[in-house]
GROMACS .gro file of C-alpha atoms in nm:
model
  342
    1MET     CA    1   8.635   7.507  11.553
    2SER     CA    2   8.416   7.461  11.856
    3ASP     CA    3   8.672   7.359  12.114
    4LYS     CA    4   8.913   7.594  12.288
    5ILE     CA    5   9.214   7.717  12.093
    6ASN     CA    6   9.537   7.602  12.244
    7LEU     CA    7   9.801   7.880  12.232
    8ALA     CA    8  10.173   7.876  12.301
    9VAL     CA    9  10.327   8.205  12.414
   10VAL     CA   10  10.696   8.215  12.308
   11GLY     CA   11  10.908   8.466  12.498
   12ALA     CA   12  10.853   8.535  12.867
   13GLY     CA   13  11.076   8.836  12.905
   14TYR     CA   14  10.973   9.208  12.910
   15TRP     CA   15  10.639   9.193  12.724
   16GLY     CA   16  10.574   8.815  12.729
   17PRO     CA   17  10.424   8.804  13.081
   18ASN     CA   18  10.148   9.047  12.977
   19LEU     CA   19  10.061   8.822  12.681
   20ILE     CA   20  10.071   8.508  12.898
   21ARG     CA   21   9.838   8.670  13.156
   22ASN     CA   22   9.588   8.766  12.890
   23VAL     CA   23   9.594   8.444  12.699
   24ALA     CA   24   9.542   8.255  13.031
   25GLY     CA   25   9.230   8.454  13.087
   26LEU     CA   26   9.054   8.401  12.756
   27PRO     CA   27   8.732   8.209  12.766
   28ASP     CA   28   8.775   8.060  12.414
   29ALA     CA   29   9.140   7.973  12.444
   30ALA     CA   30   9.379   7.786  12.669
   31LEU     CA   31   9.736   7.877  12.758
   32HIS     CA   32   9.886   7.549  12.648
   33THR     CA   33  10.262   7.621  12.662
   34VAL     CA   34  10.505   7.886  12.768
   35CYS     CA   35  10.833   7.868  12.579
   36ASP     CA   36  11.151   8.049  12.673
   37VAL     CA   37  11.527   7.975  12.692
   38ASN     CA   38  11.546   8.117  13.041
   39PRO     CA   39  11.490   7.838  13.303
   40LYS     CA   40  11.394   8.096  13.574
   41ALA     CA   41  11.120   8.236  13.350
   42LEU     CA   42  10.983   7.886  13.286
   43ALA     CA   43  10.985   7.799  13.655
   44GLN     CA   44  10.807   8.118  13.749
   45ASN     CA   45  10.534   8.046  13.490
   46ALA     CA   46  10.503   7.687  13.590
   47ALA     CA   47  10.430   7.800  13.946
   48ARG     CA   48  10.199   8.075  13.839
   49TYR     CA   49   9.995   7.866  13.592
   50PRO     CA   50   9.965   7.508  13.717
   51GLY     CA   51   9.902   7.258  13.444
   52VAL     CA   52  10.056   7.476  13.172
   53LYS     CA   53  10.344   7.314  12.985
   54THR     CA   54  10.681   7.487  12.978
   55SER     CA   55  10.959   7.431  12.734
   56PRO     CA   56  11.289   7.583  12.622
   57ASP     CA   57  11.259   7.407  12.284
   58TYR     CA   58  11.072   7.605  12.015
   59ALA     CA   59  11.091   7.321  11.767
   60ALA     CA   60  10.923   7.094  12.013
   61VAL     CA   61  10.644   7.342  12.069
   62LEU     CA   62  10.588   7.363  11.694
   63ALA     CA   63  10.586   6.987  11.661
   64ASP     CA   64  10.314   6.952  11.926
   65PRO     CA   65   9.983   6.876  11.740
   66ASP     CA   66   9.778   7.012  12.034
   67VAL     CA   67   9.913   7.362  11.982
   68HIS     CA   68   9.691   7.551  11.738
   69GLY     CA   69   9.852   7.895  11.745
   70VAL     CA   70  10.171   8.075  11.859
   71VAL     CA   71  10.210   8.415  12.010
   72LEU     CA   72  10.560   8.544  11.958
   73ALA     CA   73  10.713   8.801  12.203
   74THR     CA   74  11.078   8.749  12.107
   75PRO     CA   75  11.344   9.000  11.993
   76ALA     CA   76  11.255   9.177  11.669
   77SER     CA   77  11.552   9.024  11.487
   78LEU     CA   78  11.399   8.677  11.534
   79HIS     CA   79  11.039   8.766  11.433
   80ALA     CA   80  11.066   8.681  11.061
   81ALA     CA   81  11.242   8.350  11.099
   82MET     CA   82  11.032   8.226  11.395
   83THR     CA   83  10.709   8.329  11.232
   84ARG     CA   84  10.804   8.146  10.914
   85GLN     CA   85  10.885   7.836  11.122
   86ALA     CA   86  10.550   7.849  11.291
   87LEU     CA   87  10.357   7.892  10.964
   88GLU     CA   88  10.549   7.605  10.804
   89ALA     CA   89  10.444   7.391  11.100
   90GLY     CA   90  10.082   7.478  11.041
   91LYS     CA   91  10.032   7.713  11.333
   92HIS     CA   92   9.840   8.041  11.332
   93VAL     CA   93  10.071   8.323  11.447
   94MET     CA   94  10.039   8.649  11.633
   95VAL     CA   95  10.372   8.825  11.642
   96GLU     CA   96  10.465   9.142  11.833
   97LYS     CA   97  10.561   9.449  11.630
   98PRO     CA   98  10.740   9.481  11.396
   99LEU     CA   99  10.637   9.181  11.191
  100ALA     CA  100  10.989   9.173  11.046
  101LEU     CA  101  11.294   9.397  10.999
  102ARG     CA  102  11.266   9.384  10.615
  103SER     CA  103  10.958   9.437  10.410
  104ASP     CA  104  11.055   9.155  10.178
  105ASP     CA  105  11.050   8.913  10.465
  106ALA     CA  106  10.717   9.053  10.586
  107ALA     CA  107  10.561   9.011  10.235
  108ALA     CA  108  10.685   8.652  10.219
  109LEU     CA  109  10.521   8.574  10.551
  110VAL     CA  110  10.190   8.716  10.419
  111GLU     CA  111  10.214   8.496  10.115
  112LEU     CA  112  10.300   8.185  10.316
  113ALA     CA  113  10.011   8.237  10.558
  114ALA     CA  114   9.774   8.277  10.265
  115ALA     CA  115   9.896   7.968  10.095
  116LYS     CA  116   9.845   7.765  10.411
  117ASN     CA  117   9.513   7.934  10.503
  118LEU     CA  118   9.657   8.039  10.843
  119ARG     CA  119   9.587   8.355  11.035
  120LEU     CA  120   9.884   8.588  11.056
  121MET     CA  121   9.836   8.883  11.289
  122ALA     CA  122  10.077   9.170  11.377
  123GLY     CA  123  10.075   9.282  11.738
  124HIS     CA  124   9.956   9.635  11.677
  125VAL     CA  125   9.790   9.657  12.015
  126PHE     CA  126   9.682  10.023  11.995
  127VAL     CA  127   9.428   9.958  11.722
  128TYR     CA  128   9.240   9.751  11.978
  129ASN     CA  129   9.240  10.046  12.226
  130PRO     CA  130   8.881  10.171  12.284
  131ALA     CA  131   9.001  10.535  12.263
  132VAL     CA  132   9.162  10.473  11.925
  133ILE     CA  133   8.857  10.291  11.797
  134ALA     CA  134   8.645  10.586  11.905
  135LEU     CA  135   8.889  10.830  11.743
  136ARG     CA  136   8.861  10.640  11.414
  137LYS     CA  137   8.483  10.660  11.439
  138LEU     CA  138   8.501  11.038  11.486
  139VAL     CA  139   8.712  11.064  11.168
  140HIS     CA  140   8.495  10.837  10.955
  141ASP     CA  141   8.151  10.958  11.065
  142GLY     CA  142   8.241  11.320  10.983
  143THR     CA  143   8.224  11.450  11.342
  144LEU     CA  144   8.555  11.629  11.305
  145GLY     CA  145   8.478  11.748  10.946
  146ARG     CA  146   8.759  11.722  10.693
  147VAL     CA  147   9.076  11.607  10.864
  148GLN     CA  148   9.356  11.858  10.804
  149TYR     CA  149   9.645  11.715  10.999
  150LEU     CA  150   9.747  11.480  11.280
  151TYR     CA  151  10.041  11.479  11.509
  152SER     CA  152  10.160  11.229  11.768
  153ALA     CA  153  10.420  11.208  12.039
  154ARG     CA  154  10.546  10.887  12.192
  155LEU     CA  155  10.816  10.993  12.444
  156ASN     CA  156  10.975  10.861  12.759
  157LEU     CA  157  11.295  10.851  12.956
  158GLY     CA  158  11.414  10.500  12.868
  159ILE     CA  159  11.400  10.207  12.803
  160VAL     CA  160  11.701  10.267  12.570
  161ARG     CA  161  11.728   9.966  12.343
  162ASP     CA  162  12.052   9.837  12.193
  163ASP     CA  163  11.891   9.625  11.920
  164LEU     CA  164  11.657   9.884  11.764
  165ASN     CA  165  11.664  10.263  11.733
  166ALA     CA  166  11.384  10.475  11.867
  167LEU     CA  167  11.214  10.487  11.521
  168TRP     CA  168  11.185  10.110  11.487
  169ASN     CA  169  11.105  10.052  11.855
  170LEU     CA  170  10.840  10.324  11.905
  171ALA     CA  171  10.702  10.443  11.565
  172PRO     CA  172  10.529  10.112  11.472
  173HIS     CA  173  10.261  10.207  11.724
  174ASP     CA  174  10.198  10.548  11.578
  175PHE     CA  175  10.216  10.428  11.215
  176SER     CA  176   9.961  10.154  11.283
  177ILE     CA  177   9.732  10.403  11.470
  178LEU     CA  178   9.752  10.659  11.180
  179ASN     CA  179   9.670  10.408  10.909
  180TYR     CA  180   9.385  10.272  11.118
  181VAL     CA  181   9.236  10.608  11.219
  182ILE     CA  182   9.274  10.765  10.869
  183GLY     CA  183   9.175  10.446  10.692
  184ALA     CA  184   9.448  10.484  10.431
  185GLN     CA  185   9.821  10.444  10.367
  186PRO     CA  186  10.068  10.725  10.334
  187LEU     CA  187  10.193  10.843   9.994
  188THR     CA  188  10.520  10.990  10.111
  189ILE     CA  189  10.736  10.976  10.419
  190ALA     CA  190  11.029  11.190  10.541
  191ALA     CA  191  11.226  11.150  10.861
  192ARG     CA  192  11.518  11.298  11.061
  193GLY     CA  193  11.685  11.102  11.337
  194PHE     CA  194  11.951  11.201  11.588
  195LYS     CA  195  12.203  11.003  11.788
  196LEU     CA  196  12.211  11.226  12.089
  197LEU     CA  197  12.349  10.969  12.331
  198GLY     CA  198  12.662  10.923  12.117
  199ARG     CA  199  12.564  10.567  12.013
  200LYS     CA  200  12.523  10.398  11.680
  201LEU     CA  201  12.143  10.410  11.705
  202GLU     CA  202  11.909  10.707  11.675
  203ASP     CA  203  11.749  10.809  12.014
  204VAL     CA  204  11.512  11.065  11.864
  205ALA     CA  205  11.323  11.077  11.539
  206PHE     CA  206  11.079  11.317  11.372
  207VAL     CA  207  10.865  11.179  11.085
  208THR     CA  208  10.629  11.355  10.848
  209LEU     CA  209  10.380  11.154  10.635
  210GLU     CA  210  10.146  11.266  10.361
  211TYR     CA  211   9.819  11.076  10.322
  212PRO     CA  212   9.569  11.090  10.034
  213GLY     CA  213   9.356  11.405  10.025
  214GLY     CA  214   9.645  11.626  10.143
  215VAL     CA  215   9.621  11.494  10.508
  216ILE     CA  216   9.957  11.549  10.685
  217ALA     CA  217  10.071  11.361  10.987
  218HIS     CA  218  10.373  11.416  11.208
  219VAL     CA  219  10.526  11.165  11.455
  220HIS     CA  220  10.779  11.246  11.725
  221VAL     CA  221  10.945  10.952  11.906
  222SER     CA  222  11.214  10.964  12.176
  223TRP     CA  223  11.336  10.772  12.473
  224ILE     CA  224  11.534  11.060  12.623
  225ASP     CA  225  11.240  11.291  12.711
  226PRO     CA  226  11.168  11.395  13.069
  227GLY     CA  227  10.802  11.277  13.077
  228LYS     CA  228  10.605  10.982  12.953
  229VAL     CA  229  10.387  11.100  12.662
  230ARG     CA  230  10.162  10.891  12.443
  231ARG     CA  231   9.932  11.147  12.268
  232MET     CA  232   9.781  11.197  11.931
  233THR     CA  233   9.589  11.510  11.812
  234VAL     CA  234   9.355  11.511  11.512
  235VAL     CA  235   9.266  11.852  11.371
  236GLY     CA  236   8.953  11.870  11.153
  237ASP     CA  237   8.788  12.175  11.000
  238ALA     CA  238   8.482  12.119  11.224
  239LYS     CA  239   8.623  11.983  11.552
  240MET     CA  240   8.945  11.860  11.700
  241ALA     CA  241   9.026  11.560  11.914
  242VAL     CA  242   9.311  11.449  12.147
  243TYR     CA  243   9.381  11.093  12.236
  244ASP     CA  244   9.598  11.069  12.551
  245ASP     CA  245   9.689  10.717  12.644
  246VAL     CA  246   9.862  10.824  12.957
  247SER     CA  247   9.548  10.984  13.104
  248SER     CA  248   9.364  10.764  13.353
  249ASP     CA  249   9.017  10.903  13.296
  250GLU     CA  250   9.021  11.141  12.996
  251ARG     CA  251   9.180  10.933  12.720
  252LEU     CA  252   8.975  11.104  12.453
  253ARG     CA  253   8.875  11.471  12.446
  254ILE     CA  254   8.671  11.629  12.165
  255TYR     CA  255   8.709  12.006  12.124
  256ASP     CA  256   8.437  12.206  11.943
  257LYS     CA  257   8.694  12.449  11.820
  258GLY     CA  258   8.808  12.564  11.477
  259VAL     CA  259   8.907  12.847  11.240
  260MET     CA  260   8.651  12.964  10.988
  261PRO     CA  261   8.615  13.252  10.737
  262ASP     CA  262   8.410  13.551  10.853
  263SER     CA  263   8.072  13.570  10.683
  264LEU     CA  264   8.149  13.886  10.494
  265PRO     CA  265   8.453  13.961  10.276
  266ASP     CA  266   8.653  14.276  10.328
  267ALA     CA  267   8.668  14.560  10.074
  268TYR     CA  268   8.925  14.378   9.860
  269GLY     CA  269   8.722  14.055   9.837
  270GLU     CA  270   8.937  13.855  10.081
  271PHE     CA  271   8.779  13.666  10.372
  272LYS     CA  272   8.898  13.724  10.725
  273MET     CA  273   8.947  13.419  10.942
  274ILE     CA  274   8.800  13.400  11.287
  275THR     CA  275   8.836  13.135  11.559
  276ARG     CA  276   8.551  12.944  11.714
  277ALA     CA  277   8.556  12.786  12.059
  278GLY     CA  278   8.280  12.568  12.198
  279ASP     CA  279   8.242  12.281  12.443
  280ILE     CA  280   8.485  12.009  12.537
  281THR     CA  281   8.338  11.657  12.533
  282ILE     CA  282   8.490  11.363  12.718
  283PRO     CA  283   8.312  11.049  12.593
  284LYS     CA  284   8.264  10.740  12.804
  285LEU     CA  285   8.485  10.455  12.676
  286ASP     CA  286   8.489  10.083  12.705
  287THR     CA  287   8.734   9.979  12.978
  288THR     CA  288   8.847   9.651  12.824
  289GLU     CA  289   9.231   9.615  12.831
  290PRO     CA  290   9.356   9.654  12.468
  291LEU     CA  291   9.588   9.360  12.498
  292LYS     CA  292   9.308   9.139  12.612
  293ALA     CA  293   9.097   9.255  12.319
  294GLU     CA  294   9.387   9.190  12.082
  295CYS     CA  295   9.441   8.831  12.209
  296ALA     CA  296   9.063   8.765  12.200
  297HIS     CA  297   9.053   8.889  11.839
  298PHE     CA  298   9.327   8.651  11.740
  299VAL     CA  299   9.142   8.359  11.885
  300SER     CA  300   8.818   8.471  11.723
  301CYS     CA  301   8.985   8.492  11.386
  302ILE     CA  302   9.140   8.144  11.424
  303LYS     CA  303   8.792   8.002  11.504
  304SER     CA  304   8.600   8.188  11.232
  305GLY     CA  305   8.865   8.219  10.960
  306ALA     CA  306   8.817   8.599  10.949
  307THR     CA  307   9.103   8.832  10.854
  308PRO     CA  308   9.249   9.008  11.164
  309ILE     CA  309   9.223   9.390  11.183
  310SER     CA  310   9.603   9.407  11.215
  311ASP     CA  311   9.670   9.129  10.966
  312GLY     CA  312   9.992   9.040  10.798
  313VAL     CA  313   9.930   9.288  10.521
  314GLU     CA  314   9.904   9.577  10.766
  315GLY     CA  315  10.211   9.442  10.946
  316TYR     CA  316  10.390   9.448  10.605
  317ARG     CA  317  10.282   9.806  10.546
  318VAL     CA  318  10.417   9.927  10.879
  319VAL     CA  319  10.746   9.757  10.815
  320ARG     CA  320  10.771   9.919  10.472
  321MET     CA  321  10.690  10.256  10.630
  322LEU     CA  322  10.972  10.201  10.884
  323GLU     CA  323  11.213  10.101  10.608
  324ALA     CA  324  11.125  10.412  10.409
  325ALA     CA  325  11.157  10.633  10.714
  326GLN     CA  326  11.496  10.482  10.795
  327GLU     CA  327  11.601  10.545  10.435
  328SER     CA  328  11.493  10.903  10.462
  329LEU     CA  329  11.679  10.978  10.785
  330GLU     CA  330  11.995  10.823  10.641
  331ASN     CA  331  11.962  11.070  10.350
  332ASP     CA  332  11.909  11.398  10.544
  333GLY     CA  333  11.534  11.375  10.546
  334ARG     CA  334  11.478  11.328  10.180
  335SER     CA  335  11.118  11.238  10.113
  336VAL     CA  336  11.050  10.876  10.005
  337VAL     CA  337  10.749  10.788   9.783
  338LEU     CA  338  10.553  10.487   9.901
  339ASN     CA  339  10.332  10.243   9.728
  340LEU     CA  340  10.172  10.023   9.986
  341ALA     CA  341   9.899   9.864   9.771
  342TYR     CA  342   9.884   9.492   9.834
   0.00000   0.00000   0.00000
């Protein structure tokens, strides 16, 4: 394709306006239609983006031959059905996380997209974050040495959802980051969740994942924490790194610290361990907004036919990880074995 890609953004509620803004600013795409059932949201976008179509009718959007791709920012319970409808209508689809609420549905979407030669992309926005991209490079070029473990915290006071628990709402971000940074999928997963607000849904969850090579990851998610935290630490046997998405100017810090055996064994042949502390490096990072990079990547893949970084397969894997974590927390933290080969 040489002409601009016409995109329809469906859902103009909480997250939709951010997608609409970024799609409207893409040089290789055009914001063709904004679709929402809320008349007020449509009127606001019609005023903000003159010339852009607005419609409350999703079927009409899909029937429009001028629409090449659909960006879905609708409730998670609608993702699978609306994505299927778009693919069946011959549209490329980028859908916000999670791709679906059942891994079987996610797998079916992957197969449908492949059969129709359409791009299916999961909205795992953090894998397009320059700090996360740099963190992955540190892991894969050996700067950190052998990765021993990772831990992440995604905490805030609200927004308390009534359609998804904290695990399904927050952990997709951390799961997608972990898979991307490590470059592999977990072998086992175990989770504990707690309904501390006295509701039917878990407000807090703790998840432990084991990756190939004995790499351990821990994820803590909560929407009843006093402060906003979006942080991941990677501990290697050479160096350590901390990615802090909340920081305005130090989103990635590399610590030349570690624990190593003393050079000489003691009298009984056992090595003593000593700590090593060196410099802290704060690399300069690209300042591109991750959501803009994600939307641009979707358009690029439509034009070139390339497979998205966060493709449908990776969307399926994250959904399966969520399913397994939910199964574990409903069984007192019993570990669940995963097979995410696709």
